[in-house]
Coordinates of N, CA and C in Angstrom, one line a residue:
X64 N 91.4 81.2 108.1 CA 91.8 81.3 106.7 C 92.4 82.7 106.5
X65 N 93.6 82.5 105.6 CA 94.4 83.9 105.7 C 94.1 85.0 104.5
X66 N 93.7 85.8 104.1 CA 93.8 87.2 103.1 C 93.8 85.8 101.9
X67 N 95.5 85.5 101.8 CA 95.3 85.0 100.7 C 94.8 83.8 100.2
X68 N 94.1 82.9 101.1 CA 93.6 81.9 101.1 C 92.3 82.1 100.8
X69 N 91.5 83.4 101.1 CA 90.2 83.8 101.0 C 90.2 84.0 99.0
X70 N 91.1 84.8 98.8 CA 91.2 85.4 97.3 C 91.3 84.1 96.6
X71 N 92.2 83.0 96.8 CA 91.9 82.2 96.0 C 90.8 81.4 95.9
X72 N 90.4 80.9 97.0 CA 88.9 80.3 97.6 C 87.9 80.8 96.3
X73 N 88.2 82.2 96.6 CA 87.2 83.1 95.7 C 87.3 83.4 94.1
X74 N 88.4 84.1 94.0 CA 89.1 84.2 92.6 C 89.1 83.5 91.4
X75 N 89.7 82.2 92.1 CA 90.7 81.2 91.3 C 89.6 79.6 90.7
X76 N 89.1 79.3 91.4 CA 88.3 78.2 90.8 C 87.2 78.7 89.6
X77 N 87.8 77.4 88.9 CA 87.5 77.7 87.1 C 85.7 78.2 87.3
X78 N 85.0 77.2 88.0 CA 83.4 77.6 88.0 C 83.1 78.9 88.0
X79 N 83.5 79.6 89.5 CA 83.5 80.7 89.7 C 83.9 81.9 88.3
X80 N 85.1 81.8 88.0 CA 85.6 82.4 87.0 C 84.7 82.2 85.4
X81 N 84.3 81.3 85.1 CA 83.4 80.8 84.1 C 82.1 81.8 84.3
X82 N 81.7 81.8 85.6 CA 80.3 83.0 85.7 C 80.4 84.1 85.6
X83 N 82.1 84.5 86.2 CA 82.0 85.4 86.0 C 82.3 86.5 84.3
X84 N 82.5 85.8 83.7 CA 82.8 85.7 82.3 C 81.7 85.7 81.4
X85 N 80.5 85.4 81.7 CA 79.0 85.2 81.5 C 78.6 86.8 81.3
X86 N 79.3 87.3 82.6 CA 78.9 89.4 82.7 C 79.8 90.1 81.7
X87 N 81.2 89.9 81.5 CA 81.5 90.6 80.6 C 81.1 90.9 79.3
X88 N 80.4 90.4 78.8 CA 80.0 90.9 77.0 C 78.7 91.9 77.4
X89 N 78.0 91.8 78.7 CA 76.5 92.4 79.0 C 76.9 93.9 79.2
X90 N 78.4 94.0 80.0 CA 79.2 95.2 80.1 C 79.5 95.9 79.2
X91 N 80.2 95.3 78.2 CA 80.8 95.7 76.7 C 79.5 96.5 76.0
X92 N 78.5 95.8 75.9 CA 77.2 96.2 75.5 C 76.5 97.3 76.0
X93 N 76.6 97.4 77.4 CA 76.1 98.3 77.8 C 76.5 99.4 77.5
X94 N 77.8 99.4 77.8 CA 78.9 100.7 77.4 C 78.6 101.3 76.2
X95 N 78.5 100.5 75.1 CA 78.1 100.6 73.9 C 76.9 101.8 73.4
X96 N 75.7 101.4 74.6 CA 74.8 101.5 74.7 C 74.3 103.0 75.7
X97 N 75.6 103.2 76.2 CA 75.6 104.5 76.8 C 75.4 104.4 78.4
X98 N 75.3 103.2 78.6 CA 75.1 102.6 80.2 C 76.2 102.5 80.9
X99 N 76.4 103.2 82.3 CA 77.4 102.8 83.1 C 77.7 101.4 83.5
X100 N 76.4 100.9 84.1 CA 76.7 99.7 84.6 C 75.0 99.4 85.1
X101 N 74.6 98.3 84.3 CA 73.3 97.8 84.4 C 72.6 96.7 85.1
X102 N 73.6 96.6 86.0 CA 73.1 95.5 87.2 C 72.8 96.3 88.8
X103 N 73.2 98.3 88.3 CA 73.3 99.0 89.6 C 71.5 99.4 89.8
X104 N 71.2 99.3 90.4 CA 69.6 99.6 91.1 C 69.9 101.0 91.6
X105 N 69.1 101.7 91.0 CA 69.1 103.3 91.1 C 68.8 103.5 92.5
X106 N 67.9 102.8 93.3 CA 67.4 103.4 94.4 C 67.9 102.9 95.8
X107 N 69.3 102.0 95.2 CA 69.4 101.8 96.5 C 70.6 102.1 97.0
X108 N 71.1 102.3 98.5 CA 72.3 103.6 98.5 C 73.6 102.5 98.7
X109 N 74.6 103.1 97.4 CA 75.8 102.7 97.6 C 76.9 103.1 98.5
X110 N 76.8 103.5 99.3 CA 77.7 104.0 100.0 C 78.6 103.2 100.4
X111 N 78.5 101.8 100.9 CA 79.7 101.1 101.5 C 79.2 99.8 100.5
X112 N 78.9 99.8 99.3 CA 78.5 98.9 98.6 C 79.0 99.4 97.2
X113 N 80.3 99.0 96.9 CA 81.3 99.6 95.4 C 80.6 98.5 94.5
X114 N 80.1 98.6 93.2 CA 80.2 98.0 92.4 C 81.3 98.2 91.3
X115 N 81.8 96.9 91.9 CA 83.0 96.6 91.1 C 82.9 95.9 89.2
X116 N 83.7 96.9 88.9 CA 84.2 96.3 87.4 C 85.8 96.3 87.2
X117 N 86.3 95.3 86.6 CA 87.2 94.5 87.0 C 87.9 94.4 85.7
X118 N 88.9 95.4 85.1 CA 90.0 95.5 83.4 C 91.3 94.9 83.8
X119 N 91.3 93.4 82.9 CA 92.5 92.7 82.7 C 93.9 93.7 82.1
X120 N 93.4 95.5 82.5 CA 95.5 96.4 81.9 C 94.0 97.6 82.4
X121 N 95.5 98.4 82.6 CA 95.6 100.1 82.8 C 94.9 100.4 81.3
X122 N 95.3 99.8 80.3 CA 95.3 100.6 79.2 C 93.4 100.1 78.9
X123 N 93.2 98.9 79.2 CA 91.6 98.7 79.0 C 90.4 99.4 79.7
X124 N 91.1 99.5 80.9 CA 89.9 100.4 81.4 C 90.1 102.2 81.4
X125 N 91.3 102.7 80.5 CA 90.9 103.8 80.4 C 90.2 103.8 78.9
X126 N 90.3 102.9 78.1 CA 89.7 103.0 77.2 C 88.0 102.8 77.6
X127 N 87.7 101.9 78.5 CA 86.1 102.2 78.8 C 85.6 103.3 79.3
X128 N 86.7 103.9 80.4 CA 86.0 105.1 81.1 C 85.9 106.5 79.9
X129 N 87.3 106.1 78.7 CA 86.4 107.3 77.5 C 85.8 106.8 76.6
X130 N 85.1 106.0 76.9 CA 83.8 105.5 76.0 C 82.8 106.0 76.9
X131 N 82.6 106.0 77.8 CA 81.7 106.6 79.2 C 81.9 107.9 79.0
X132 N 83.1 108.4 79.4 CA 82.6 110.1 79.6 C 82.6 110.6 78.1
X133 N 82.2 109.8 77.1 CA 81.4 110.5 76.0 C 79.9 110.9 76.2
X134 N 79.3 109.6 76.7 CA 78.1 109.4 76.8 C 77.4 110.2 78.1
X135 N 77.7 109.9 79.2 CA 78.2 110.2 80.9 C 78.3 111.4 81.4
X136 N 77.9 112.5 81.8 CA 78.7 113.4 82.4 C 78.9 112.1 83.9
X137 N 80.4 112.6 84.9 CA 80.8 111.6 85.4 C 82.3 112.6 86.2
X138 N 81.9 111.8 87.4 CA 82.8 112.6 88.7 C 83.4 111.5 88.9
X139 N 84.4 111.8 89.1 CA 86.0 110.3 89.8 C 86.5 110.6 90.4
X140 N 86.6 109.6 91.8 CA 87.9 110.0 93.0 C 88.6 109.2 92.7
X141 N 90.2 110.2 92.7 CA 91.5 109.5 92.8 C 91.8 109.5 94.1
X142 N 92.7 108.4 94.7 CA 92.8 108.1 95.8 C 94.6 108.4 96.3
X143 N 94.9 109.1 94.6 CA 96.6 109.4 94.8 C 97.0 110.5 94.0
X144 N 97.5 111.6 94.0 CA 97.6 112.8 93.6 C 98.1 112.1 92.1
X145 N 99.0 111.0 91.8 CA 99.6 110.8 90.8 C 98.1 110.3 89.8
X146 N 97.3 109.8 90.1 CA 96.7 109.2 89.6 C 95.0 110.3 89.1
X147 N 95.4 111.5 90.1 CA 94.8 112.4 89.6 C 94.9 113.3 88.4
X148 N 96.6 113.3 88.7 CA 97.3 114.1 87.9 C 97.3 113.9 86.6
X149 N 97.6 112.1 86.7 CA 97.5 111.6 85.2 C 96.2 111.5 83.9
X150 N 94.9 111.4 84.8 CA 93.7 111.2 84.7 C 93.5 113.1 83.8
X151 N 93.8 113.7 84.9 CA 93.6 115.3 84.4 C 93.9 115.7 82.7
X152 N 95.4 115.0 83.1 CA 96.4 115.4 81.4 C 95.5 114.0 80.6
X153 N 94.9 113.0 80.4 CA 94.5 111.8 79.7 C 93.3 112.6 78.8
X154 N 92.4 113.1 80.2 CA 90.7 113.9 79.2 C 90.7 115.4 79.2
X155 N 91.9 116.0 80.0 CA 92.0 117.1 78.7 C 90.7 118.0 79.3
X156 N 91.0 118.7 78.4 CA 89.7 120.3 78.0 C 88.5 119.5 77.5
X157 N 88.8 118.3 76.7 CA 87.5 117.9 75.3 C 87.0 117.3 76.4
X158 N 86.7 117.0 78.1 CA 85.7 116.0 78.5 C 85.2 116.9 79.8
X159 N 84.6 118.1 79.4 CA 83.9 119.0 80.2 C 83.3 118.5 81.5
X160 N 82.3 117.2 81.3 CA 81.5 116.6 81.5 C 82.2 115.7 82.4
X161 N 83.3 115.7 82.6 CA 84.4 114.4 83.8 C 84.9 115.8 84.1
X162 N 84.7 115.1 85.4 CA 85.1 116.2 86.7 C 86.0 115.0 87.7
X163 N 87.6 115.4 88.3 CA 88.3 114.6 88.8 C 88.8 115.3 90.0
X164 N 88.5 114.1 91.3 CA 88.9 114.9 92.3 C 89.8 114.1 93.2
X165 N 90.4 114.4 94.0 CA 91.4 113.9 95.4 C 90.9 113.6 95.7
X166 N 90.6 112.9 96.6 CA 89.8 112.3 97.7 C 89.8 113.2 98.8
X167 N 91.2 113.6 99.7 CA 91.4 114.3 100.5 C 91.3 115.5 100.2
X168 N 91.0 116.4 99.6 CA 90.3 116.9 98.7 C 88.9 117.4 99.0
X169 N 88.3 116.6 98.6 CA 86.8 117.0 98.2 C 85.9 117.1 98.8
X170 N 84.7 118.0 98.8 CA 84.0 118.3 99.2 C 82.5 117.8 98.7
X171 N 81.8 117.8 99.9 CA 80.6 117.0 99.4 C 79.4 117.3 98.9
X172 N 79.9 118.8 98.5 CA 79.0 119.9 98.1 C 79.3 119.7 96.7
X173 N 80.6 119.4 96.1 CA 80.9 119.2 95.1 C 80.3 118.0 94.3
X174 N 79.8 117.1 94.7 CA 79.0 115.5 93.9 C 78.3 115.9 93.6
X175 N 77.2 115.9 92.6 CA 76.1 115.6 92.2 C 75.3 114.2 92.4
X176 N 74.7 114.2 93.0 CA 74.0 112.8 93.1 C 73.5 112.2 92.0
X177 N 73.2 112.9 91.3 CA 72.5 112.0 89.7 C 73.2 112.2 88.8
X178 N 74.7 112.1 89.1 CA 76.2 111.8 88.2 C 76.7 110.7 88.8
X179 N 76.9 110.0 87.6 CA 77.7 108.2 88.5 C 78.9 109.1 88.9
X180 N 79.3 108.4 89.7 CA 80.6 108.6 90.8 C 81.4 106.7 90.3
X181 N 82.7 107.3 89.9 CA 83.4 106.6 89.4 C 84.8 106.6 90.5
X182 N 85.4 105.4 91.3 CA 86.1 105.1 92.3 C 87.7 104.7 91.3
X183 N 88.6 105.6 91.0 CA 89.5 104.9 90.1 C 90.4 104.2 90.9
X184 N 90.1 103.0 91.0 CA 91.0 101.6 92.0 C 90.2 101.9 92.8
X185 N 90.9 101.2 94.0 CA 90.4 101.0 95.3 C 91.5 101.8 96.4
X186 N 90.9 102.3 97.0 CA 92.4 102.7 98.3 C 92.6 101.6 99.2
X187 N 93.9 101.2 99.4 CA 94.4 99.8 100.1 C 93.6 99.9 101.4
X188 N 93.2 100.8 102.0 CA 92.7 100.6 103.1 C 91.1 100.5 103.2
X189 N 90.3 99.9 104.1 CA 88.7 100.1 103.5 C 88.6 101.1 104.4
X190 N 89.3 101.7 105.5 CA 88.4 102.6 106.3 C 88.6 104.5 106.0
X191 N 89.6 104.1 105.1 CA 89.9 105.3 104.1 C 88.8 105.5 103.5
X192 N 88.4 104.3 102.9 CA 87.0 104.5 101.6 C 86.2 104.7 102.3
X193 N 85.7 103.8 103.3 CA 84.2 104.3 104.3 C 84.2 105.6 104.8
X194 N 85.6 106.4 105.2 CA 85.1 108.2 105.6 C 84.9 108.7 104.2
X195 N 85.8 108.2 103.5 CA 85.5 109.4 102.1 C 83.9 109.3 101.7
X196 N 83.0 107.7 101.6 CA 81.9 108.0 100.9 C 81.1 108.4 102.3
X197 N 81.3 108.2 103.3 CA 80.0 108.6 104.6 C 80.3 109.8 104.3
X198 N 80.9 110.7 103.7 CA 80.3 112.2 103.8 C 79.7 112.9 102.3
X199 N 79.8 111.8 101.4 CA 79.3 112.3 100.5 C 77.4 112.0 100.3
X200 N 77.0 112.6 99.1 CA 75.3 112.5 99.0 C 75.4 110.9 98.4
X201 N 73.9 110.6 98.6 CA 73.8 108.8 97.9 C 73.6 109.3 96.5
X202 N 74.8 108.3 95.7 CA 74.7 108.9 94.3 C 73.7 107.7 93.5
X203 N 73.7 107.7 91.9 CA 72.6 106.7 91.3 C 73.5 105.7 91.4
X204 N 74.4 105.9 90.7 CA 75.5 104.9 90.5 C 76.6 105.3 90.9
X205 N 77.3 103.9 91.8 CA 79.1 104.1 92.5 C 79.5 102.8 92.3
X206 N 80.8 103.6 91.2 CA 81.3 102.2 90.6 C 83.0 102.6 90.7
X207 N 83.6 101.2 91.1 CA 85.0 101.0 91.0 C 85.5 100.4 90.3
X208 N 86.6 101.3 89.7 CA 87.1 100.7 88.2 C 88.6 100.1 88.5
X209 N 88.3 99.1 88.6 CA 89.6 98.5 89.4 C 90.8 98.0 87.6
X210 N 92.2 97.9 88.0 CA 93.0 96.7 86.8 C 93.6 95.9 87.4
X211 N 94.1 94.9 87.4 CA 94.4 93.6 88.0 C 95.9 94.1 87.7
X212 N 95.7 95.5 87.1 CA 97.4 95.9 87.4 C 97.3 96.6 88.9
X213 N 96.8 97.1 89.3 CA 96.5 97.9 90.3 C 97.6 97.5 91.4
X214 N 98.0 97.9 92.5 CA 98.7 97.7 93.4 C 98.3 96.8 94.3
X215 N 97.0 97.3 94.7 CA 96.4 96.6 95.8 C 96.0 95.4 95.2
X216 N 95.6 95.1 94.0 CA 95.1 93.5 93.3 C 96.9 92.6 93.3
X217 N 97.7 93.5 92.5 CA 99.0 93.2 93.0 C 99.8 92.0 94.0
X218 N 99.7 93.2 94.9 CA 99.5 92.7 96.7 C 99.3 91.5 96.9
X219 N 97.9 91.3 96.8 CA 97.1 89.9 96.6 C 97.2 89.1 95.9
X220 N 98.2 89.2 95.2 CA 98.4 87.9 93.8 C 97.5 88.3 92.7
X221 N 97.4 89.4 92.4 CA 96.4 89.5 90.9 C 97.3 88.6 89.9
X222 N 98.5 88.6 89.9 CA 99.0 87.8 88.5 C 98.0 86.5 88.3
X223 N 97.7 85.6 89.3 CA 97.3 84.6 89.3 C 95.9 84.6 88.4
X224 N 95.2 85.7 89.2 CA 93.8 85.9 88.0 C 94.2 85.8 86.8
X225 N 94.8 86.9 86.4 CA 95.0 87.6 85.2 C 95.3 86.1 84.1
X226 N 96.2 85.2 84.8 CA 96.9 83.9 84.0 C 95.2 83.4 83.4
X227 N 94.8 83.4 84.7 CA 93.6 82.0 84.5 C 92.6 82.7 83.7
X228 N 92.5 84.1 83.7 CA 91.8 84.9 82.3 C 92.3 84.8 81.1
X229 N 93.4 84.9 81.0 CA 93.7 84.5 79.5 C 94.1 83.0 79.0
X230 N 94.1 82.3 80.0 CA 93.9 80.6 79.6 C 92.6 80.4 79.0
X231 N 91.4 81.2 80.0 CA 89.9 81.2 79.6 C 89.6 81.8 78.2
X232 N 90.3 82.7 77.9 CA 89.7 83.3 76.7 C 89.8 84.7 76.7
X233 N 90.3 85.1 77.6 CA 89.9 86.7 77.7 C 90.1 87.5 76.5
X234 N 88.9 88.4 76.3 CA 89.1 89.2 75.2 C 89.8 90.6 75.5
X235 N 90.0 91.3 74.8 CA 90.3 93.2 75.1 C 89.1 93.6 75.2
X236 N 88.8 94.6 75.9 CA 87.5 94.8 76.4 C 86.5 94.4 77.4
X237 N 86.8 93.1 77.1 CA 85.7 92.2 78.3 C 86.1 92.8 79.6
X238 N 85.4 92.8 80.6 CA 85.1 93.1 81.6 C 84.6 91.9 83.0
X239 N 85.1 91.8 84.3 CA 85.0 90.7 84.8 C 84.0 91.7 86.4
X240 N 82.7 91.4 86.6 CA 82.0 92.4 87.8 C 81.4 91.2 88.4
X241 N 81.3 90.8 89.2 CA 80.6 89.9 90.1 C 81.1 90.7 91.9
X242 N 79.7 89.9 92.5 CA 79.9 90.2 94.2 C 81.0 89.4 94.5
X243 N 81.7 88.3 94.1 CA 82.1 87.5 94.7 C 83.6 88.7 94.7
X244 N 83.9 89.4 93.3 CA 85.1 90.0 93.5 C 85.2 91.0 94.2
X245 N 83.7 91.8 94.4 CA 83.9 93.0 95.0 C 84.2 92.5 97.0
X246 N 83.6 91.7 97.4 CA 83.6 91.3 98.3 C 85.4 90.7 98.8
X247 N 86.1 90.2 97.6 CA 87.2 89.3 98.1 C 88.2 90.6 98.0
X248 N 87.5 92.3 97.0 CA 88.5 93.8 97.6 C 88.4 93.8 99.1
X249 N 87.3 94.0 99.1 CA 87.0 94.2 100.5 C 87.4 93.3 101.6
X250 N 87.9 92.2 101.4 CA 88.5 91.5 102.3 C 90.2 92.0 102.1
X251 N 90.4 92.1 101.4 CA 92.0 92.2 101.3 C 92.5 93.8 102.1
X252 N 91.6 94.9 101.6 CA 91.3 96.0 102.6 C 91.2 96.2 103.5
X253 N 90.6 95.7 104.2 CA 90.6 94.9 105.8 C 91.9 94.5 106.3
X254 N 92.2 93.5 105.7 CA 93.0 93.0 105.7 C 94.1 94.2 106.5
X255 N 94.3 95.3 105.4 CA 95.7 95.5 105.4 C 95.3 96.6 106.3
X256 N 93.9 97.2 106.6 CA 93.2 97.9 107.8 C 94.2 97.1 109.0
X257 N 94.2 96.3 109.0 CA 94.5 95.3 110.2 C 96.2 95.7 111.2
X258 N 96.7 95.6 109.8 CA 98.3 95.5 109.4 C 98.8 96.7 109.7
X259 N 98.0 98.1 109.1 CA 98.6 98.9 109.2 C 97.7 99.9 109.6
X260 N 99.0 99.8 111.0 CA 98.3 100.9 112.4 C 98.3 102.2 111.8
X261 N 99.3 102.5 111.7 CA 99.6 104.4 111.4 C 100.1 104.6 109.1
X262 N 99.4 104.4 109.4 CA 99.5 104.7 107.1 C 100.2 106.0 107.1
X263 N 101.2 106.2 106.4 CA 101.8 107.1 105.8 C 101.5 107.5 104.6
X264 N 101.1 108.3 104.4 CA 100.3 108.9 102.8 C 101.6 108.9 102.1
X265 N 101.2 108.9 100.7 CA 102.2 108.7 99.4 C 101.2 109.5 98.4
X266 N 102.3 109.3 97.1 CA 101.9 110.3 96.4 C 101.1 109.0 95.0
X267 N 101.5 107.8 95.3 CA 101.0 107.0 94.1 C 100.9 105.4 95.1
X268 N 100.5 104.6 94.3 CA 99.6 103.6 94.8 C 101.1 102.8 95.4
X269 N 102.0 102.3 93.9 CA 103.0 101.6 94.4 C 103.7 102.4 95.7
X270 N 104.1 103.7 95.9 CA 104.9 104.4 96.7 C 103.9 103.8 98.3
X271 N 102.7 103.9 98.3 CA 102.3 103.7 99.3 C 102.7 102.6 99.7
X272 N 102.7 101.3 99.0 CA 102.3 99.8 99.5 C 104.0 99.9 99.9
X273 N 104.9 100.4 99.3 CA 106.3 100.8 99.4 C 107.0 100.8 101.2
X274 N 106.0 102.0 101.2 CA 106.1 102.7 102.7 C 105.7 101.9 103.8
X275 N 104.3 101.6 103.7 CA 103.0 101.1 104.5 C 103.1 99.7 104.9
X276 N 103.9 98.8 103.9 CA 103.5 97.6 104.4 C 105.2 96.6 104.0
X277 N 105.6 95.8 104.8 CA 106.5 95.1 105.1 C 106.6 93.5 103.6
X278 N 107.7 93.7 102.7 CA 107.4 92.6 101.8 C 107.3 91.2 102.3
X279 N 107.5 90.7 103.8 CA 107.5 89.4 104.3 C 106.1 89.4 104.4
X280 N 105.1 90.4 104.5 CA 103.4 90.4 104.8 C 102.8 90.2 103.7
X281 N 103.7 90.1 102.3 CA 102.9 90.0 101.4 C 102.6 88.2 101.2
X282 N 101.4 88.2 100.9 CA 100.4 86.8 100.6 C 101.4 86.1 99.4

């Protein structure tokens, strides 16, 4: 079964999507409530285990991450200079308490472990992600704030979610986190682990997928 046969497998059937729609309002709430993410178990180590939350637009999930770093002090890796850049000029001087770093970059002296650690997207490749977090400390909480705009969801056919979200009902705000999706990143990562031998670094997500990967490979 190929990349994109797995995503839909996973993704796309109404059941699936129906449960996972069950977790969005518990998220909205939490947020509310000053909680990062309330299904994360403090004691156990995230390191190669992203919990994923999942914003139908760019513009939704920056509006949750500054509802968060009100409440939050909170450290984010960008995985693209552009995406650091932009993140920097977004929170400004007023969000003392958010601290944004490179990935390539950072140091692991620099985490705090009992500051959630916020993943903004995912990096197309998983073995990118696995050196970046094997050198850091086990944090409480590691969460990836993915949008179905993203590049890498892209790639994969995110349009197709995104449709069958707002056939369902999708609200502004709601939020979509289950294993099933963080598991079908992680396949598509792999995936492109696979594909691409020698990665040429870029300065932003699209530039990368640009460079790195051939449009007849796309699913």
């Amino acid at each position: 079964m190929g990349t994109s046969e797995i995503l839909i497998a996973i993704f796309i059937p109404a059941g699936v999507i129906v449960v996972l729609f069950y977790t969005m309002k518990k998220q909205r709430e939490a947020a509310s409530q000053g909680i990062l993410n309330p299904t994360i178990k403090k004691k156990k180590s995230l390191k190669t285990t992203v919990k994923d939350l999942v914003f139908a637009s760019h513009a939704e999930r920056e509006k949750y991450l500054l509802e968060i770093s009100k409440m939050h002090d909170t450290n984010i890796i960008a995985w693209f200079e552009s995406d650091r850049k932009y993140l920097s000029e977004l929170f400004g001087a007023d969000h003392s308490g958010l601290q944004i770093y490179l990935y390539s970059s950072l140091a692991a002296s620099e985490i705090n472990p009992n500051i959630p650690l916020v993943l903004w997207g995912r990096h197309p490749l998983a073995s990118v992600e696995d050196k970046t977090l094997a050198v850091l400390p086990v944090v409480s909480v590691l969460v990836g704030m993915t949008s179905l705009d993203d590049a890498l969801i892209q790639h994969f056919g995110g349009d197709k979610l995104k449709s069958m979200m707002g056939k369902l009902g999708h609200k502004e705000g709601e939020i979509i986190e289950h294993s099933m999706i963080s598991a079908s990143i992680r396949y598509a990562q792999e995936d492109l682990d696979k594909k691409v031998k020698q990665p040429i670094s870029a300065a932003s997500a699209n530039e990368w997928f640009l460079m790195n990967t051939n449009p007849v490979d796309k699913p």
